[in-house]
Amino acid sequence: MIVRIMGEGQIQIADADLDVLNALDDELEAAIEAEDEADFRVKLHALLDKVRQVGKSLPDDSLEPSELILPPADASIEEVRDMLGDTGLIPG
């Protein structure tokens, strides 16, 4: 799966890593629902850090279609809420 973190570039994620990313996505959604800015910030950074950790960055000149678009680390709760679909940021 190809993921784009807004403002950073594309990262290839193995399907085997989706479960852990879904768990982090669920925690992020809970922080958004609770309107907990501090917890939201921690959970967003944890999700993005894990994507960077488990994924493989694609070259800057590679333009693969992104299956997921993730918000930048400095996104607000409102911006991320607007990006959430029925399945969160990470479908699964």
JSON list of C-alpha atoms in Angstrom, two decimals:
[
{"chain": "A", "resi": 1, "resn": "MET", "atom": "CA", "xyz": [0.00, 0.00, 0.00]},
{"chain": "A", "resi": 2, "resn": "ILE", "atom": "CA", "xyz": [1.28, 3.45, -0.90]},
{"chain": "A", "resi": 3, "resn": "VAL", "atom": "CA", "xyz": [0.70, 6.17, 1.71]},
{"chain": "A", "resi": 4, "resn": "ARG", "atom": "CA", "xyz": [1.32, 9.89, 1.36]},
{"chain": "A", "resi": 5, "resn": "ILE", "atom": "CA", "xyz": [1.98, 11.99, 4.44]},
{"chain": "A", "resi": 6, "resn": "MET", "atom": "CA", "xyz": [0.99, 15.49, 3.41]},
{"chain": "A", "resi": 7, "resn": "GLY", "atom": "CA", "xyz": [4.08, 17.64, 3.00]},
{"chain": "A", "resi": 8, "resn": "GLU", "atom": "CA", "xyz": [6.51, 14.71, 3.28]},
{"chain": "A", "resi": 9, "resn": "GLY", "atom": "CA", "xyz": [6.20, 12.27, 0.41]},
{"chain": "A", "resi": 10, "resn": "GLN", "atom": "CA", "xyz": [5.16, 8.71, -0.29]},
{"chain": "A", "resi": 11, "resn": "ILE", "atom": "CA", "xyz": [5.84, 5.62, 1.80]},
{"chain": "A", "resi": 12, "resn": "GLN", "atom": "CA", "xyz": [5.22, 1.99, 0.91]},
{"chain": "A", "resi": 13, "resn": "ILE", "atom": "CA", "xyz": [3.58, 0.01, 3.72]},
{"chain": "A", "resi": 14, "resn": "ALA", "atom": "CA", "xyz": [3.35, -3.78, 3.86]},
{"chain": "A", "resi": 15, "resn": "ASP", "atom": "CA", "xyz": [-0.14, -5.21, 4.39]},
{"chain": "A", "resi": 16, "resn": "ALA", "atom": "CA", "xyz": [1.24, -7.05, 7.44]},
{"chain": "A", "resi": 17, "resn": "ASP", "atom": "CA", "xyz": [1.74, -3.67, 9.18]},
{"chain": "A", "resi": 18, "resn": "LEU", "atom": "CA", "xyz": [-1.86, -2.50, 8.75]},
{"chain": "A", "resi": 19, "resn": "ASP", "atom": "CA", "xyz": [-3.14, -4.05, 12.01]},
{"chain": "A", "resi": 20, "resn": "VAL", "atom": "CA", "xyz": [-0.77, -2.02, 14.19]},
{"chain": "A", "resi": 21, "resn": "LEU", "atom": "CA", "xyz": [-1.53, 1.11, 12.17]},
{"chain": "A", "resi": 22, "resn": "ASN", "atom": "CA", "xyz": [-5.27, 0.49, 12.55]},
{"chain": "A", "resi": 23, "resn": "ALA", "atom": "CA", "xyz": [-4.85, 0.23, 16.33]},
{"chain": "A", "resi": 24, "resn": "LEU", "atom": "CA", "xyz": [-3.05, 3.58, 16.40]},
{"chain": "A", "resi": 25, "resn": "ASP", "atom": "CA", "xyz": [-5.72, 5.06, 14.12]},
{"chain": "A", "resi": 26, "resn": "ASP", "atom": "CA", "xyz": [-8.43, 3.91, 16.57]},
{"chain": "A", "resi": 27, "resn": "GLU", "atom": "CA", "xyz": [-6.58, 5.64, 19.42]},
{"chain": "A", "resi": 28, "resn": "LEU", "atom": "CA", "xyz": [-6.32, 8.81, 17.35]},
{"chain": "A", "resi": 29, "resn": "GLU", "atom": "CA", "xyz": [-10.06, 8.72, 16.61]},
{"chain": "A", "resi": 30, "resn": "ALA", "atom": "CA", "xyz": [-10.82, 8.32, 20.32]},
{"chain": "A", "resi": 31, "resn": "ALA", "atom": "CA", "xyz": [-8.72, 11.39, 21.13]},
{"chain": "A", "resi": 32, "resn": "ILE", "atom": "CA", "xyz": [-10.57, 13.37, 18.45]},
{"chain": "A", "resi": 33, "resn": "GLU", "atom": "CA", "xyz": [-13.97, 12.27, 19.77]},
{"chain": "A", "resi": 34, "resn": "ALA", "atom": "CA", "xyz": [-12.91, 13.28, 23.28]},
{"chain": "A", "resi": 35, "resn": "GLU", "atom": "CA", "xyz": [-11.71, 16.68, 21.96]},
{"chain": "A", "resi": 36, "resn": "ASP", "atom": "CA", "xyz": [-8.47, 16.03, 23.88]},
{"chain": "A", "resi": 37, "resn": "GLU", "atom": "CA", "xyz": [-5.89, 18.23, 22.13]},
{"chain": "A", "resi": 38, "resn": "ALA", "atom": "CA", "xyz": [-2.88, 16.91, 24.08]},
{"chain": "A", "resi": 39, "resn": "ASP", "atom": "CA", "xyz": [-3.80, 13.25, 23.55]},
{"chain": "A", "resi": 40, "resn": "PHE", "atom": "CA", "xyz": [-4.69, 13.96, 19.91]},
{"chain": "A", "resi": 41, "resn": "ARG", "atom": "CA", "xyz": [-1.22, 15.42, 19.30]},
{"chain": "A", "resi": 42, "resn": "VAL", "atom": "CA", "xyz": [0.48, 12.38, 20.94]},
{"chain": "A", "resi": 43, "resn": "LYS", "atom": "CA", "xyz": [-1.66, 9.89, 18.97]},
{"chain": "A", "resi": 44, "resn": "LEU", "atom": "CA", "xyz": [-1.19, 11.67, 15.63]},
{"chain": "A", "resi": 45, "resn": "HIS", "atom": "CA", "xyz": [2.59, 11.73, 16.08]},
{"chain": "A", "resi": 46, "resn": "ALA", "atom": "CA", "xyz": [2.57, 8.06, 17.14]},
{"chain": "A", "resi": 47, "resn": "LEU", "atom": "CA", "xyz": [0.66, 7.07, 13.99]},
{"chain": "A", "resi": 48, "resn": "LEU", "atom": "CA", "xyz": [2.89, 9.08, 11.66]},
{"chain": "A", "resi": 49, "resn": "ASP", "atom": "CA", "xyz": [6.06, 7.86, 13.40]},
{"chain": "A", "resi": 50, "resn": "LYS", "atom": "CA", "xyz": [4.94, 4.24, 13.03]},
{"chain": "A", "resi": 51, "resn": "VAL", "atom": "CA", "xyz": [4.17, 4.74, 9.33]},
{"chain": "A", "resi": 52, "resn": "ARG", "atom": "CA", "xyz": [7.67, 6.15, 8.85]},
{"chain": "A", "resi": 53, "resn": "GLN", "atom": "CA", "xyz": [9.19, 3.32, 10.93]},
{"chain": "A", "resi": 54, "resn": "VAL", "atom": "CA", "xyz": [7.53, 0.36, 9.21]},
{"chain": "A", "resi": 55, "resn": "GLY", "atom": "CA", "xyz": [7.36, 1.87, 5.74]},
{"chain": "A", "resi": 56, "resn": "LYS", "atom": "CA", "xyz": [9.87, 2.36, 2.98]},
{"chain": "A", "resi": 57, "resn": "SER", "atom": "CA", "xyz": [10.16, 5.88, 1.56]},
{"chain": "A", "resi": 58, "resn": "LEU", "atom": "CA", "xyz": [9.75, 6.07, -2.18]},
{"chain": "A", "resi": 59, "resn": "PRO", "atom": "CA", "xyz": [12.13, 8.24, -4.22]},
{"chain": "A", "resi": 60, "resn": "ASP", "atom": "CA", "xyz": [11.04, 11.86, -4.63]},
{"chain": "A", "resi": 61, "resn": "ASP", "atom": "CA", "xyz": [10.74, 11.40, -8.40]},
{"chain": "A", "resi": 62, "resn": "SER", "atom": "CA", "xyz": [8.38, 8.43, -7.95]},
{"chain": "A", "resi": 63, "resn": "LEU", "atom": "CA", "xyz": [4.73, 9.32, -8.52]},
{"chain": "A", "resi": 64, "resn": "GLU", "atom": "CA", "xyz": [2.78, 6.22, -7.57]},
{"chain": "A", "resi": 65, "resn": "PRO", "atom": "CA", "xyz": [-0.95, 6.59, -6.87]},
{"chain": "A", "resi": 66, "resn": "SER", "atom": "CA", "xyz": [-1.40, 7.01, -3.11]},
{"chain": "A", "resi": 67, "resn": "GLU", "atom": "CA", "xyz": [-4.01, 4.72, -1.58]},
{"chain": "A", "resi": 68, "resn": "LEU", "atom": "CA", "xyz": [-4.04, 6.72, 1.66]},
{"chain": "A", "resi": 69, "resn": "ILE", "atom": "CA", "xyz": [-3.40, 10.37, 2.44]},
{"chain": "A", "resi": 70, "resn": "LEU", "atom": "CA", "xyz": [-2.36, 11.13, 6.01]},
{"chain": "A", "resi": 71, "resn": "PRO", "atom": "CA", "xyz": [-2.34, 14.58, 7.59]},
{"chain": "A", "resi": 72, "resn": "PRO", "atom": "CA", "xyz": [0.87, 16.40, 8.45]},
{"chain": "A", "resi": 73, "resn": "ALA", "atom": "CA", "xyz": [2.15, 16.29, 12.03]},
{"chain": "A", "resi": 74, "resn": "ASP", "atom": "CA", "xyz": [1.00, 19.86, 12.67]},
{"chain": "A", "resi": 75, "resn": "ALA", "atom": "CA", "xyz": [-2.62, 19.27, 11.55]},
{"chain": "A", "resi": 76, "resn": "SER", "atom": "CA", "xyz": [-5.41, 20.41, 13.85]},
{"chain": "A", "resi": 77, "resn": "ILE", "atom": "CA", "xyz": [-8.12, 18.20, 15.32]},
{"chain": "A", "resi": 78, "resn": "GLU", "atom": "CA", "xyz": [-10.60, 19.83, 12.93]},
{"chain": "A", "resi": 79, "resn": "GLU", "atom": "CA", "xyz": [-8.42, 19.15, 9.88]},
{"chain": "A", "resi": 80, "resn": "VAL", "atom": "CA", "xyz": [-7.99, 15.49, 10.81]},
{"chain": "A", "resi": 81, "resn": "ARG", "atom": "CA", "xyz": [-11.68, 15.11, 11.68]},
{"chain": "A", "resi": 82, "resn": "ASP", "atom": "CA", "xyz": [-12.48, 16.36, 8.16]},
{"chain": "A", "resi": 83, "resn": "MET", "atom": "CA", "xyz": [-10.16, 13.68, 6.69]},
{"chain": "A", "resi": 84, "resn": "LEU", "atom": "CA", "xyz": [-11.68, 10.80, 8.65]},
{"chain": "A", "resi": 85, "resn": "GLY", "atom": "CA", "xyz": [-13.86, 8.46, 6.69]},
{"chain": "A", "resi": 86, "resn": "ASP", "atom": "CA", "xyz": [-16.17, 5.76, 7.98]},
{"chain": "A", "resi": 87, "resn": "THR", "atom": "CA", "xyz": [-13.11, 3.61, 8.69]},
{"chain": "A", "resi": 88, "resn": "GLY", "atom": "CA", "xyz": [-10.78, 6.28, 10.08]},
{"chain": "A", "resi": 89, "resn": "LEU", "atom": "CA", "xyz": [-7.58, 7.34, 8.36]},
{"chain": "A", "resi": 90, "resn": "ILE", "atom": "CA", "xyz": [-6.38, 3.74, 7.91]},
{"chain": "A", "resi": 91, "resn": "PRO", "atom": "CA", "xyz": [-9.02, 1.43, 6.40]},
{"chain": "A", "resi": 92, "resn": "GLY", "atom": "CA", "xyz": [-9.18, -2.04, 7.75]}
]
